[in-house]
N, CA, C and O atoms as a Tinker XYZ file with bonds, in Angstrom:
   500  protein
     1  N     56.147000  -18.585000   42.364000    73     2
     2  CA    57.446000  -18.383000   42.983000    64     1     3
     3  C     58.073000  -19.720000   43.339000    63     2     4     5
     4  O     57.390000  -20.693000   43.658000    81     3
     5  N     59.386000  -19.732000   43.273000    73     3     6
     6  CA    60.148000  -20.941000   43.556000    64     5     7
     7  C     61.203000  -20.616000   44.606000    63     6     8     9
     8  O     61.800000  -19.540000   44.581000    81     7
     9  N     61.428000  -21.531000   45.513000    73     7    10
    10  CA    62.465000  -21.332000   46.529000    64     9    11
    11  C     63.808000  -21.764000   45.977000    63    10    12    13
    12  O     64.039000  -22.946000   45.720000    81    11
    13  N     64.680000  -20.808000   45.799000    73    11    14
    14  CA    66.030000  -21.107000   45.328000    64    13    15
    15  C     66.903000  -21.487000   46.518000    63    14    16    17
    16  O     66.601000  -21.132000   47.657000    81    15
    17  N     67.985000  -22.208000   46.250000    73    15    18
    18  CA    68.831000  -22.703000   47.337000    64    17    19
    19  C     70.278000  -22.269000   47.114000    63    18    20    21
    20  O     70.954000  -22.763000   46.211000    81    19
    21  N     70.740000  -21.347000   47.942000    73    19    22
    22  CA    72.126000  -20.897000   47.860000    64    21    23
    23  C     73.020000  -21.750000   48.748000    63    22    24    25
    24  O     72.576000  -22.338000   49.734000    81    23
    25  N     74.283000  -21.799000   48.369000    73    23    26
    26  CA    75.285000  -22.466000   49.188000    64    25    27
    27  C     76.651000  -21.877000   48.863000    63    26    28    29
    28  O     76.816000  -21.163000   47.874000    81    27
    29  N     77.629000  -22.190000   49.715000    73    27    30
    30  CA    78.992000  -21.759000   49.444000    64    29    31
    31  C     79.475000  -20.604000   50.265000    63    30    32    33
    32  O     80.648000  -20.238000   50.184000    81    31
    33  N     78.603000  -20.014000   51.059000    73    31    34
    34  CA    79.044000  -18.909000   51.887000    64    33    35
    35  C     79.969000  -19.382000   52.997000    63    34    36    37
    36  O     79.989000  -20.562000   53.346000    81    35
    37  N     80.722000  -18.461000   53.538000    73    35    38
    38  CA    81.637000  -18.800000   54.616000    64    37    39
    39  C     82.727000  -17.776000   54.744000    63    38    40    41
    40  O     82.759000  -16.775000   54.028000    81    39
    41  N     83.615000  -18.044000   55.664000    73    39    42
    42  CA    84.686000  -17.100000   55.941000    64    41    43
    43  C     85.670000  -17.059000   54.779000    63    42    44    45
    44  O     86.050000  -18.092000   54.228000    81    43
    45  N     86.066000  -15.872000   54.426000    73    43    46
    46  CA    87.054000  -15.713000   53.374000    64    45    47
    47  C     88.098000  -14.706000   53.832000    63    46    48    49
    48  O     87.769000  -13.675000   54.419000    81    47
    49  N     89.328000  -15.007000   53.564000    73    47    50
    50  CA    90.417000  -14.119000   53.931000    64    49    51
    51  C     90.512000  -12.957000   52.948000    63    50    52    53
    52  O     90.235000  -13.137000   51.762000    81    51
    53  N     90.892000  -11.786000   53.406000    73    51    54
    54  CA    91.124000  -10.675000   52.474000    64    53    55
    55  C     92.086000  -11.096000   51.380000    63    54    56    57
    56  O     93.149000  -11.649000   51.661000    81    55
    57  N     91.724000  -10.840000   50.153000    73    55    58
    58  CA    92.553000  -11.250000   49.035000    64    57    59
    59  C     92.262000  -12.641000   48.542000    63    58    60    61
    60  O     92.815000  -13.065000   47.527000    81    59
    61  N     91.398000  -13.367000   49.244000    73    59    62
    62  CA    91.063000  -14.724000   48.849000    64    61    63
    63  C     89.926000  -14.762000   47.863000    63    62    64    65
    64  O     89.579000  -13.740000   47.271000    81    63
    65  N     89.339000  -15.934000   47.679000    73    63    66
    66  CA    88.227000  -16.087000   46.745000    64    65    67
    67  C     87.206000  -17.055000   47.326000    63    66    68    69
    68  O     87.491000  -17.833000   48.237000    81    67
    69  N     86.003000  -16.975000   46.761000    73    67    70
    70  CA    84.904000  -17.806000   47.226000    64    69    71
    71  C     83.925000  -17.969000   46.085000    63    70    72    73
    72  O     83.737000  -17.044000   45.295000    81    71
    73  N     83.295000  -19.133000   45.981000    73    71    74
    74  CA    82.279000  -19.343000   44.964000    64    73    75
    75  C     80.953000  -19.683000   45.620000    63    74    76    77
    76  O     80.855000  -20.624000   46.408000    81    75
    77  N     79.945000  -18.912000   45.288000    73    75    78
    78  CA    78.589000  -19.178000   45.744000    64    77    79
    79  C     77.828000  -19.916000   44.652000    63    78    80    81
    80  O     78.048000  -19.695000   43.461000    81    79
    81  N     76.929000  -20.795000   45.081000    73    79    82
    82  CA    76.102000  -21.539000   44.133000    64    81    83
    83  C     74.634000  -21.288000   44.440000    63    82    84    85
    84  O     74.253000  -21.035000   45.582000    81    83
    85  N     73.822000  -21.364000   43.395000    73    83    86
    86  CA    72.378000  -21.215000   43.554000    64    85    87
    87  C     71.704000  -22.287000   42.712000    63    86    88    89
    88  O     71.779000  -22.261000   41.483000    81    87
    89  N     71.057000  -23.212000   43.368000    73    87    90
    90  CA    70.363000  -24.288000   42.679000    64    89    91
    91  C     68.917000  -23.881000   42.404000    63    90    92    93
    92  O     68.228000  -23.345000   43.271000    81    91
    93  N     68.478000  -24.150000   41.177000    73    91    94
    94  CA    67.119000  -23.810000   40.761000    64    93    95
    95  C     66.313000  -25.098000   40.665000    63    94    96    97
    96  O     66.601000  -25.934000   39.809000    81    95
    97  N     65.315000  -25.280000   41.515000    73    95    98
    98  CA    64.505000  -26.506000   41.451000    64    97    99
    99  C     63.725000  -26.586000   40.146000    63    98   100   101
   100  O     63.162000  -25.590000   39.692000    81    99
   101  N     63.691000  -27.768000   39.545000    73    99   102
   102  CA    62.902000  -27.949000   38.348000    64   101   103
   103  C     63.553000  -27.350000   37.117000    63   102   104   105
   104  O     64.762000  -27.116000   37.098000    81   103
   105  N     62.771000  -27.107000   36.111000    73   103   106
   106  CA    63.268000  -26.629000   34.837000    64   105   107
   107  C     63.656000  -25.150000   34.889000    63   106   108   109
   108  O     62.947000  -24.315000   35.451000    81   107
   109  N     64.799000  -24.862000   34.285000    73   107   110
   110  CA    65.246000  -23.471000   34.259000    64   109   111
   111  C     64.475000  -22.655000   33.240000    63   110   112   113
   112  O     64.556000  -21.427000   33.246000    81   111
   113  N     63.728000  -23.315000   32.361000    73   111   114
   114  CA    63.043000  -22.600000   31.295000    64   113   115
   115  C     61.963000  -21.664000   31.819000    63   114   116   117
   116  O     61.478000  -20.800000   31.088000    81   115
   117  N     61.591000  -21.832000   33.070000    73   115   118
   118  CA    60.588000  -20.940000   33.652000    64   117   119
   119  C     61.161000  -19.553000   33.939000    63   118   120   121
   120  O     60.414000  -18.613000   34.211000    81   119
   121  N     62.493000  -19.427000   33.879000    73   119   122
   122  CA    63.115000  -18.146000   34.190000    64   121   123
   123  C     63.884000  -17.600000   32.997000    63   122   124   125
   124  O     64.390000  -18.364000   32.174000    81   123
   125  N     63.968000  -16.300000   32.906000    73   123   126
   126  CA    64.723000  -15.679000   31.828000    64   125   127
   127  C     66.094000  -15.227000   32.292000    63   126   128   129
   128  O     67.028000  -15.145000   31.494000    81   127
   129  N     66.220000  -14.933000   33.577000    73   127   130
   130  CA    67.496000  -14.422000   34.073000    64   129   131
   131  C     67.635000  -14.723000   35.552000    63   130   132   133
   132  O     66.649000  -14.919000   36.263000    81   131
   133  N     68.868000  -14.755000   35.993000    73   131   134
   134  CA    69.186000  -14.947000   37.404000    64   133   135
   135  C     70.043000  -13.789000   37.879000    63   134   136   137
   136  O     70.827000  -13.219000   37.119000    81   135
   137  N     69.880000  -13.453000   39.144000    73   135   138
   138  CA    70.675000  -12.357000   39.685000    64   137   139
   139  C     71.199000  -12.684000   41.064000    63   138   140   141
   140  O     70.668000  -13.544000   41.767000    81   139
   141  N     72.245000  -11.987000   41.434000    73   139   142
   142  CA    72.770000  -12.031000   42.804000    64   141   143
   143  C     72.660000  -10.627000   43.400000    63   142   144   145
   144  O     72.993000   -9.628000   42.763000    81   143
   145  N     72.187000  -10.592000   44.623000    73   143   146
   146  CA    72.104000   -9.353000   45.384000    64   145   147
   147  C     72.787000   -9.583000   46.726000    63   146   148   149
   148  O     73.007000  -10.725000   47.128000    81   147
   149  N     73.117000   -8.513000   47.408000    73   147   150
   150  CA    73.712000   -8.668000   48.738000    64   149   151
   151  C     73.189000   -7.565000   49.651000    63   150   152   153
   152  O     72.787000   -6.485000   49.217000    81   151
   153  N     73.219000   -7.898000   50.937000    73   151   154
   154  CA    72.770000   -6.927000   51.929000    64   153   155
   155  C     73.752000   -6.926000   53.097000    63   154   156   157
   156  O     73.914000   -7.928000   53.794000    81   155
   157  N     74.389000   -5.802000   53.292000    73   155   158
   158  CA    75.301000   -5.622000   54.415000    64   157   159
   159  C     74.504000   -5.157000   55.634000    63   158   160   161
   160  O     73.411000   -4.610000   55.483000    81   159
   161  N     75.031000   -5.367000   56.828000    73   159   162
   162  CA    74.316000   -4.948000   58.047000    64   161   163
   163  C     73.950000   -3.479000   58.015000    63   162   164   165
   164  O     74.802000   -2.626000   57.766000    81   163
   165  N     72.675000   -3.178000   58.269000    73   163   166
   166  CA    72.232000   -1.808000   58.330000    64   165   167
   167  C     72.052000   -1.118000   56.990000    63   166   168   169
   168  O     71.821000    0.090000   56.943000    81   167
   169  N     72.155000   -1.870000   55.898000    73   167   170
   170  CA    72.047000   -1.265000   54.572000    64   169   171
   171  C     70.962000   -1.940000   53.749000    63   170   172   173
   172  O     70.492000   -3.030000   54.076000    81   171
   173  N     70.576000   -1.265000   52.674000    73   171   174
   174  CA    69.607000   -1.824000   51.740000    64   173   175
   175  C     70.247000   -2.942000   50.921000    63   174   176   177
   176  O     71.461000   -2.980000   50.721000    81   175
   177  N     69.398000   -3.843000   50.460000    73   175   178
   178  CA    69.893000   -4.892000   49.569000    64   177   179
   179  C     70.277000   -4.259000   48.228000    63   178   180   181
   180  O     69.559000   -3.403000   47.712000    81   179
   181  N     71.399000   -4.680000   47.677000    73   179   182
   182  CA    71.893000   -4.074000   46.446000    64   181   183
   183  C     72.233000   -5.121000   45.400000    63   182   184   185
   184  O     72.562000   -6.265000   45.712000    81   183
   185  N     72.145000   -4.693000   44.156000    73   183   186
   186  CA    72.462000   -5.551000   43.020000    64   185   187
   187  C     73.951000   -5.845000   42.965000    63   186   188   189
   188  O     74.780000   -4.974000   43.228000    81   187
   189  N     74.281000   -7.098000   42.616000    73   187   190
   190  CA    75.674000   -7.493000   42.449000    64   189   191
   191  C     75.951000   -7.911000   41.008000    63   190   192   193
   192  O     76.857000   -7.380000   40.365000    81   191
   193  N     75.162000   -8.869000   40.502000    73   191   194
   194  CA    75.402000   -9.375000   39.152000    64   193   195
   195  C     74.148000  -10.073000   38.645000    63   194   196   197
   196  O     73.288000  -10.478000   39.427000    81   195
   197  N     74.056000  -10.208000   37.316000    73   195   198
   198  CA    72.935000  -10.915000   36.708000    64   197   199
   199  C     73.393000  -11.589000   35.426000    63   198   200   201
   200  O     74.376000  -11.187000   34.804000    81   199
   201  N     72.652000  -12.628000   35.047000    73   199   202
   202  CA    72.981000  -13.354000   33.829000    64   201   203
   203  C     71.691000  -13.854000   33.191000    63   202   204   205
   204  O     70.774000  -14.285000   33.890000    81   203
   205  N     71.620000  -13.796000   31.866000    73   203   206
   206  CA    70.475000  -14.362000   31.178000    64   205   207
   207  C     70.722000  -15.843000   30.923000    63   206   208   209
   208  O     71.846000  -16.246000   30.624000    81   207
   209  N     69.677000  -16.648000   31.041000    73   207   210
   210  CA    69.857000  -18.083000   30.887000    64   209   211
   211  C     70.213000  -18.468000   29.451000    63   210   212   213
   212  O     71.118000  -19.273000   29.234000    81   211
   213  N     69.518000  -17.909000   28.486000    73   211   214
   214  CA    69.679000  -18.376000   27.113000    64   213   215
   215  C     71.000000  -17.930000   26.493000    63   214   216   217
   216  O     71.764000  -18.760000   26.003000    81   215
   217  N     71.271000  -16.641000   26.511000    73   215   218
   218  CA    72.467000  -16.129000   25.845000    64   217   219
   219  C     73.674000  -16.033000   26.758000    63   218   220   221
   220  O     74.807000  -15.924000   26.290000    81   219
   221  N     73.433000  -16.072000   28.067000    73   219   222
   222  CA    74.547000  -15.937000   28.988000    64   221   223
   223  C     75.092000  -14.525000   29.084000    63   222   224   225
   224  O     76.237000  -14.335000   29.492000    81   223
   225  N     74.299000  -13.532000   28.716000    73   223   226
   226  CA    74.741000  -12.143000   28.868000    64   225   227
   227  C     74.870000  -11.802000   30.348000    63   226   228   229
   228  O     74.015000  -12.169000   31.154000    81   227
   229  N     75.934000  -11.105000   30.697000    73   227   230
   230  CA    76.199000  -10.806000   32.102000    64   229   231
   231  C     76.196000   -9.309000   32.377000    63   230   232   233
   232  O     76.487000   -8.496000   31.500000    81   231
   233  N     75.864000   -8.970000   33.604000    73   231   234
   234  CA    75.777000   -7.586000   34.051000    64   233   235
   235  C     76.331000   -7.520000   35.466000    63   234   236   237
   236  O     76.096000   -8.421000   36.271000    81   235
   237  N     77.068000   -6.453000   35.773000    73   235   238
   238  CA    77.698000   -6.325000   37.078000    64   237   239
   239  C     77.530000   -4.931000   37.655000    63   238   240   241
   240  O     77.453000   -3.937000   36.933000    81   239
   241  N     77.476000   -4.891000   38.974000    73   239   242
   242  CA    77.571000   -3.603000   39.650000    64   241   243
   243  C     78.993000   -3.082000   39.479000    63   242   244   245
   244  O     79.943000   -3.863000   39.424000    81   243
   245  N     79.137000   -1.782000   39.395000    73   243   246
   246  CA    80.469000   -1.198000   39.200000    64   245   247
   247  C     81.434000   -1.611000   40.308000    63   246   248   249
   248  O     82.634000   -1.764000   40.079000    81   247
   249  N     80.895000   -1.787000   41.504000    73   247   250
   250  CA    81.757000   -2.090000   42.649000    64   249   251
   251  C     82.401000   -3.465000   42.584000    63   250   252   253
   252  O     83.369000   -3.726000   43.297000    81   251
   253  N     81.876000   -4.352000   41.735000    73   251   254
   254  CA    82.420000   -5.719000   41.679000    64   253   255
   255  C     83.010000   -6.069000   40.318000    63   254   256   257
   256  O     83.575000   -7.149000   40.151000    81   255
   257  N     82.887000   -5.181000   39.355000    73   255   258
   258  CA    83.420000   -5.460000   38.020000    64   257   259
   259  C     84.905000   -5.775000   38.096000    63   258   260   261
   260  O     85.672000   -5.091000   38.773000    81   259
   261  N     85.285000   -6.817000   37.391000    73   259   262
   262  CA    86.683000   -7.218000   37.367000    64   261   263
   263  C     87.081000   -8.134000   38.514000    63   262   264   265
   264  O     88.159000   -8.727000   38.483000    81   263
   265  N     86.227000   -8.260000   39.528000    73   263   266
   266  CA    86.559000   -9.114000   40.672000    64   265   267
   267  C     85.580000  -10.277000   40.820000    63   266   268   269
   268  O     85.975000  -11.363000   41.245000    81   267
   269  N     84.317000  -10.065000   40.477000    73   267   270
   270  CA    83.294000  -11.098000   40.593000    64   269   271
   271  C     82.903000  -11.592000   39.202000    63   270   272   273
   272  O     82.930000  -10.834000   38.232000    81   271
   273  N     82.542000  -12.867000   39.118000    73   271   274
   274  CA    82.091000  -13.445000   37.860000    64   273   275
   275  C     80.838000  -14.267000   38.100000    63   274   276   277
   276  O     80.816000  -15.140000   38.967000    81   275
   277  N     79.796000  -13.989000   37.331000    73   275   278
   278  CA    78.571000  -14.780000   37.395000    64   277   279
   279  C     78.565000  -15.731000   36.202000    63   278   280   281
   280  O     78.958000  -15.367000   35.094000    81   279
   281  N     78.113000  -16.953000   36.453000    73   279   282
   282  CA    78.046000  -17.937000   35.373000    64   281   283
   283  C     76.887000  -18.878000   35.647000    63   282   284   285
   284  O     76.336000  -18.901000   36.748000    81   283
   285  N     76.518000  -19.661000   34.626000    73   283   286
   286  CA    75.434000  -20.626000   34.834000    64   285   287
   287  C     75.781000  -21.943000   34.169000    63   286   288   289
   288  O     76.511000  -22.001000   33.180000    81   287
   289  N     75.225000  -23.006000   34.756000    73   287   290
   290  CA    75.362000  -24.349000   34.195000    64   289   291
   291  C     73.944000  -24.851000   33.954000    63   290   292   293
   292  O     73.256000  -25.285000   34.878000    81   291
   293  N     73.528000  -24.784000   32.710000    73   291   294
   294  CA    72.151000  -25.144000   32.396000    64   293   295
   295  C     71.864000  -26.617000   32.671000    63   294   296   297
   296  O     70.747000  -26.971000   33.048000    81   295
   297  N     72.853000  -27.468000   32.487000    73   295   298
   298  CA    72.648000  -28.896000   32.729000    64   297   299
   299  C     72.400000  -29.183000   34.205000    63   298   300   301
   300  O     71.698000  -30.133000   34.550000    81   299
   301  N     72.970000  -28.372000   35.055000    73   299   302
   302  CA    72.821000  -28.560000   36.497000    64   301   303
   303  C     71.787000  -27.628000   37.103000    63   302   304   305
   304  O     71.537000  -27.676000   38.308000    81   303
   305  N     71.184000  -26.783000   36.281000    73   303   306
   306  CA    70.203000  -25.807000   36.791000    64   305   307
   307  C     70.796000  -24.991000   37.937000    63   306   308   309
   308  O     70.154000  -24.801000   38.970000    81   307
   309  N     72.009000  -24.518000   37.748000    73   307   310
   310  CA    72.731000  -23.828000   38.814000    64   309   311
   311  C     73.397000  -22.578000   38.275000    63   310   312   313
   312  O     73.917000  -22.562000   37.159000    81   311
   313  N     73.373000  -21.547000   39.073000    73   311   314
   314  CA    74.090000  -20.310000   38.754000    64   313   315
   315  C     75.130000  -20.080000   39.839000    63   314   316   317
   316  O     74.905000  -20.396000   41.007000    81   315
   317  N     76.270000  -19.527000   39.443000    73   315   318
   318  CA    77.389000  -19.347000   40.360000    64   317   319
   319  C     77.785000  -17.874000   40.448000    63   318   320   321
   320  O     77.562000  -17.088000   39.527000    81   319
   321  N     78.368000  -17.539000   41.567000    73   319   322
   322  CA    79.003000  -16.229000   41.714000    64   321   323
   323  C     80.395000  -16.469000   42.276000    63   322   324   325
   324  O     80.560000  -16.830000   43.441000    81   323
   325  N     81.383000  -16.264000   41.431000    73   323   326
   326  CA    82.763000  -16.434000   41.869000    64   325   327
   327  C     83.297000  -15.072000   42.279000    63   326   328   329
   328  O     83.294000  -14.125000   41.493000    81   327
   329  N     83.754000  -14.990000   43.519000    73   327   330
   330  CA    84.198000  -13.718000   44.066000    64   329   331
   331  C     85.695000  -13.762000   44.348000    63   330   332   333
   332  O     86.176000  -14.615000   45.094000    81   331
   333  N     86.405000  -12.850000   43.754000    73   331   334
   334  CA    87.823000  -12.676000   44.051000    64   333   335
   335  C     87.984000  -11.424000   44.903000    63   334   336   337
   336  O     87.402000  -10.379000   44.613000    81   335
   337  N     88.769000  -11.545000   45.940000    73   335   338
   338  CA    89.097000  -10.404000   46.792000    64   337   339
   339  C     87.876000   -9.640000   47.293000    63   338   340   341
   340  O     87.767000   -8.437000   47.055000    81   339
   341  N     86.936000  -10.328000   47.996000    73   339   342
   342  CA    85.843000   -9.583000   48.626000    64   341   343
   343  C     86.430000   -8.564000   49.585000    63   342   344   345
   344  O     87.422000   -8.833000   50.264000    81   343
   345  N     85.814000   -7.397000   49.636000    73   343   346
   346  CA    86.371000   -6.343000   50.467000    64   345   347
   347  C     86.242000   -6.704000   51.947000    63   346   348   349
   348  O     85.155000   -7.064000   52.398000    81   347
   349  N     87.329000   -6.611000   52.702000    73   347   350
   350  CA    87.298000   -7.022000   54.115000    64   349   351
   351  C     86.282000   -6.256000   54.942000    63   350   352   353
   352  O     85.787000   -6.778000   55.942000    81   351
   353  N     85.960000   -5.039000   54.552000    73   351   354
   354  CA    85.072000   -4.233000   55.374000    64   353   355
   355  C     83.612000   -4.440000   55.053000    63   354   356   357
   356  O     82.750000   -3.794000   55.649000    81   355
   357  N     83.312000   -5.337000   54.111000    73   355   358
   358  CA    81.922000   -5.482000   53.692000    64   357   359
   359  C     81.455000   -6.926000   53.786000    63   358   360   361
   360  O     81.317000   -7.582000   52.753000    81   359
   361  N     81.206000   -7.447000   54.986000    73   359   362
   362  CA    80.527000   -8.735000   55.074000    64   361   363
   363  C     79.079000   -8.524000   54.685000    63   362   364   365
   364  O     78.543000   -7.431000   54.873000    81   363
   365  N     78.435000   -9.548000   54.147000    73   363   366
   366  CA    77.055000   -9.394000   53.705000    64   365   367
   367  C     76.391000  -10.750000   53.550000    63   366   368   369
   368  O     77.042000  -11.794000   53.506000    81   367
   369  N     75.068000  -10.693000   53.470000    73   367   370
   370  CA    74.301000  -11.874000   53.098000    64   369   371
   371  C     74.038000  -11.774000   51.600000    63   370   372   373
   372  O     73.541000  -10.755000   51.119000    81   371
   373  N     74.367000  -12.816000   50.874000    73   371   374
   374  CA    74.186000  -12.856000   49.439000    64   373   375
   375  C     72.932000  -13.658000   49.095000    63   374   376   377
   376  O     72.708000  -14.759000   49.598000    81   375
   377  N     72.127000  -13.060000   48.219000    73   375   378
   378  CA    70.869000  -13.676000   47.816000    64   377   379
   379  C     70.866000  -13.960000   46.319000    63   378   380   381
   380  O     71.352000  -13.169000   45.511000    81   379
   381  N     70.309000  -15.097000   45.983000    73   379   382
   382  CA    70.092000  -15.458000   44.590000    64   381   383
   383  C     68.643000  -15.146000   44.243000    63   382   384   385
   384  O     67.753000  -15.307000   45.078000    81   383
   385  N     68.404000  -14.697000   43.007000    73   383   386
   386  CA    67.051000  -14.353000   42.583000    64   385   387
   387  C     66.831000  -14.781000   41.142000    63   386   388   389
   388  O     67.773000  -14.865000   40.354000    81   387
   389  N     65.576000  -15.050000   40.808000    73   387   390
   390  CA    65.221000  -15.490000   39.459000    64   389   391
   391  C     64.079000  -14.641000   38.917000    63   390   392   393
   392  O     63.180000  -14.230000   39.652000    81   391
   393  N     64.138000  -14.388000   37.607000    73   391   394
   394  CA    63.124000  -13.576000   36.957000    64   393   395
   395  C     62.363000  -14.421000   35.938000    63   394   396   397
   396  O     62.953000  -15.238000   35.231000    81   395
   397  N     61.065000  -14.219000   35.871000    73   395   398
   398  CA    60.237000  -15.054000   35.004000    64   397   399
   399  C     60.549000  -14.814000   33.533000    63   398   400   401
   400  O     61.157000  -13.799000   33.194000    81   399
   401  N     60.147000  -15.726000   32.656000    73   399   402
   402  CA    60.529000  -15.670000   31.245000    64   401   403
   403  C     60.037000  -14.433000   30.531000    63   402   404   405
   404  O     59.031000  -13.829000   30.904000    81   403
   405  N     60.781000  -14.068000   29.484000    73   403   406
   406  CA    60.353000  -13.006000   28.591000    64   405   407
   407  C     60.754000  -11.614000   28.995000    63   406   408   409
   408  O     60.443000  -10.653000   28.292000    81   407
   409  N     61.447000  -11.481000   30.128000    73   407   410
   410  CA    61.732000  -10.136000   30.625000    64   409   411
   411  C     63.211000   -9.781000   30.640000    63   410   412   413
   412  O     63.563000   -8.603000   30.715000    81   411
   413  N     64.074000  -10.773000   30.570000    73   411   414
   414  CA    65.500000  -10.482000   30.549000    64   413   415
   415  C     66.054000  -10.139000   31.916000    63   414   416   417
   416  O     65.344000  -10.187000   32.921000    81   415
   417  N     67.335000   -9.792000   31.942000    73   415   418
   418  CA    68.003000   -9.484000   33.199000    64   417   419
   419  C     67.642000   -8.078000   33.679000    63   418   420   421
   420  O     67.211000   -7.225000   32.904000    81   419
   421  N     67.832000   -7.869000   34.972000    73   419   422
   422  CA    67.548000   -6.568000   35.559000    64   421   423
   423  C     68.452000   -6.354000   36.755000    63   422   424   425
   424  O     68.889000   -7.309000   37.397000    81   423
   425  N     68.734000   -5.081000   37.053000    73   423   426
   426  CA    69.493000   -4.752000   38.245000    64   425   427
   427  C     68.569000   -4.328000   39.379000    63   426   428   429
   428  O     69.036000   -3.971000   40.460000    81   427
   429  N     67.261000   -4.365000   39.139000    73   427   430
   430  CA    66.264000   -3.903000   40.103000    64   429   431
   431  C     65.736000   -5.078000   40.909000    63   430   432   433
   432  O     65.258000   -6.065000   40.348000    81   431
   433  N     65.823000   -4.968000   42.196000    73   431   434
   434  CA    65.415000   -6.050000   43.103000    64   433   435
   435  C     63.968000   -6.477000   42.875000    63   434   436   437
   436  O     63.673000   -7.672000   42.835000    81   435
   437  N     63.080000   -5.525000   42.728000    73   435   438
   438  CA    61.653000   -5.846000   42.613000    64   437   439
   439  C     61.273000   -6.509000   41.290000    63   438   440   441
   440  O     60.142000   -6.969000   41.131000    81   439
   441  N     62.193000   -6.560000   40.356000    73   439   442
   442  CA    61.921000   -7.217000   39.075000    64   441   443
   443  C     62.062000   -8.731000   39.157000    63   442   444   445
   444  O     61.718000   -9.439000   38.210000    81   443
   445  N     62.556000   -9.223000   40.264000    73   443   446
   446  CA    62.767000  -10.660000   40.424000    64   445   447
   447  C     61.631000  -11.279000   41.228000    63   446   448   449
   448  O     61.104000  -10.679000   42.164000    81   447
   449  N     61.276000  -12.485000   40.838000    73   447   450
   450  CA    60.078000  -13.115000   41.392000    64   449   451
   451  C     60.354000  -14.157000   42.469000    63   450   452   453
   452  O     59.555000  -14.335000   43.388000    81   451
   453  N     61.479000  -14.838000   42.354000    73   451   454
   454  CA    61.800000  -15.906000   43.293000    64   453   455
   455  C     63.158000  -15.624000   43.925000    63   454   456   457
   456  O     64.063000  -15.086000   43.288000    81   455
   457  N     63.275000  -16.003000   45.195000    73   455   458
   458  CA    64.488000  -15.703000   45.954000    64   457   459
   459  C     64.935000  -16.900000   46.775000    63   458   460   461
   460  O     64.142000  -17.776000   47.119000    81   459
   461  N     66.217000  -16.912000   47.078000    73   459   462
   462  CA    66.738000  -17.879000   48.018000    64   461   463
   463  C     66.726000  -17.310000   49.422000    63   462   464   465
   464  O     66.320000  -16.169000   49.641000    81   463
   465  N     67.172000  -18.111000   50.361000    73   463   466
   466  CA    67.147000  -17.716000   51.767000    64   465   467
   467  C     68.367000  -16.874000   52.144000    63   466   468   469
   468  O     68.407000  -16.266000   53.213000    81   467
   469  N     69.345000  -16.848000   51.266000    73   467   470
   470  CA    70.557000  -16.070000   51.531000    64   469   471
   471  C     71.660000  -16.920000   52.138000    63   470   472   473
   472  O     71.407000  -17.884000   52.861000    81   471
   473  N     72.879000  -16.538000   51.826000    73   471   474
   474  CA    74.036000  -17.214000   52.399000    64   473   475
   475  C     75.011000  -16.155000   52.897000    63   474   476   477
   476  O     75.286000  -15.171000   52.211000    81   475
   477  N     75.524000  -16.371000   54.093000    73   475   478
   478  CA    76.354000  -15.366000   54.748000    64   477   479
   479  C     77.783000  -15.432000   54.235000    63   478   480   481
   480  O     78.364000  -16.509000   54.106000    81   479
   481  N     78.335000  -14.273000   53.948000    73   479   482
   482  CA    79.740000  -14.190000   53.582000    64   481   483
   483  C     80.406000  -13.195000   54.514000    63   482   484   485
   484  O     80.490000  -12.008000   54.196000    81   483
   485  N     80.872000  -13.654000   55.641000    73   483   486
   486  CA    81.655000  -12.786000   56.500000    64   485   487
   487  C     83.077000  -12.745000   55.974000    63   486   488   489
   488  O     83.502000  -13.667000   55.278000    81   487
   489  N     83.787000  -11.744000   56.276000    73   487   490
   490  CA    85.162000  -11.631000   55.845000    64   489   491
   491  C     86.011000  -11.387000   57.069000    63   490   492   493
   492  O     85.691000  -10.518000   57.880000    81   491
   493  N     87.067000  -12.124000   57.217000    73   491   494
   494  CA    87.895000  -11.978000   58.398000    64   493   495
   495  C     88.617000  -10.648000   58.379000    63   494   496   497
   496  O     88.928000  -10.113000   57.315000    81   495
   497  N     88.877000  -10.126000   59.542000    73   495   498
   498  CA    89.541000   -8.815000   59.646000    64   497   499
   499  C     91.047000   -8.976000   59.610000    63   498   500
   500  O     91.776000   -7.987000   59.685000    81   499
């Protein structure tokens, strides 16, 4: 397991945008896919988006399709989550996750092996 490092969380106005970053220590070749999950107060952690490192195939939860974009920069060993118009009623902690090689992307939390500490995204009322 590797400790991933998220950054970029913070207050966002309704209708605004925010970009989260997730730095992967060392070589990215140890992972096949990266994912973003979020957990709102009092709720289970849920899938948001995922991307495969090699082909860049992307996957999204229905609730964020068309508003959020996941991308990766292999040269920087970093994956991003660009969020447009986060819903004002849903502040959450966003987590970055990585899956070991050979398995591809997944929307299932338990399929990921390494996690970050989470970054808070509150939304102003």
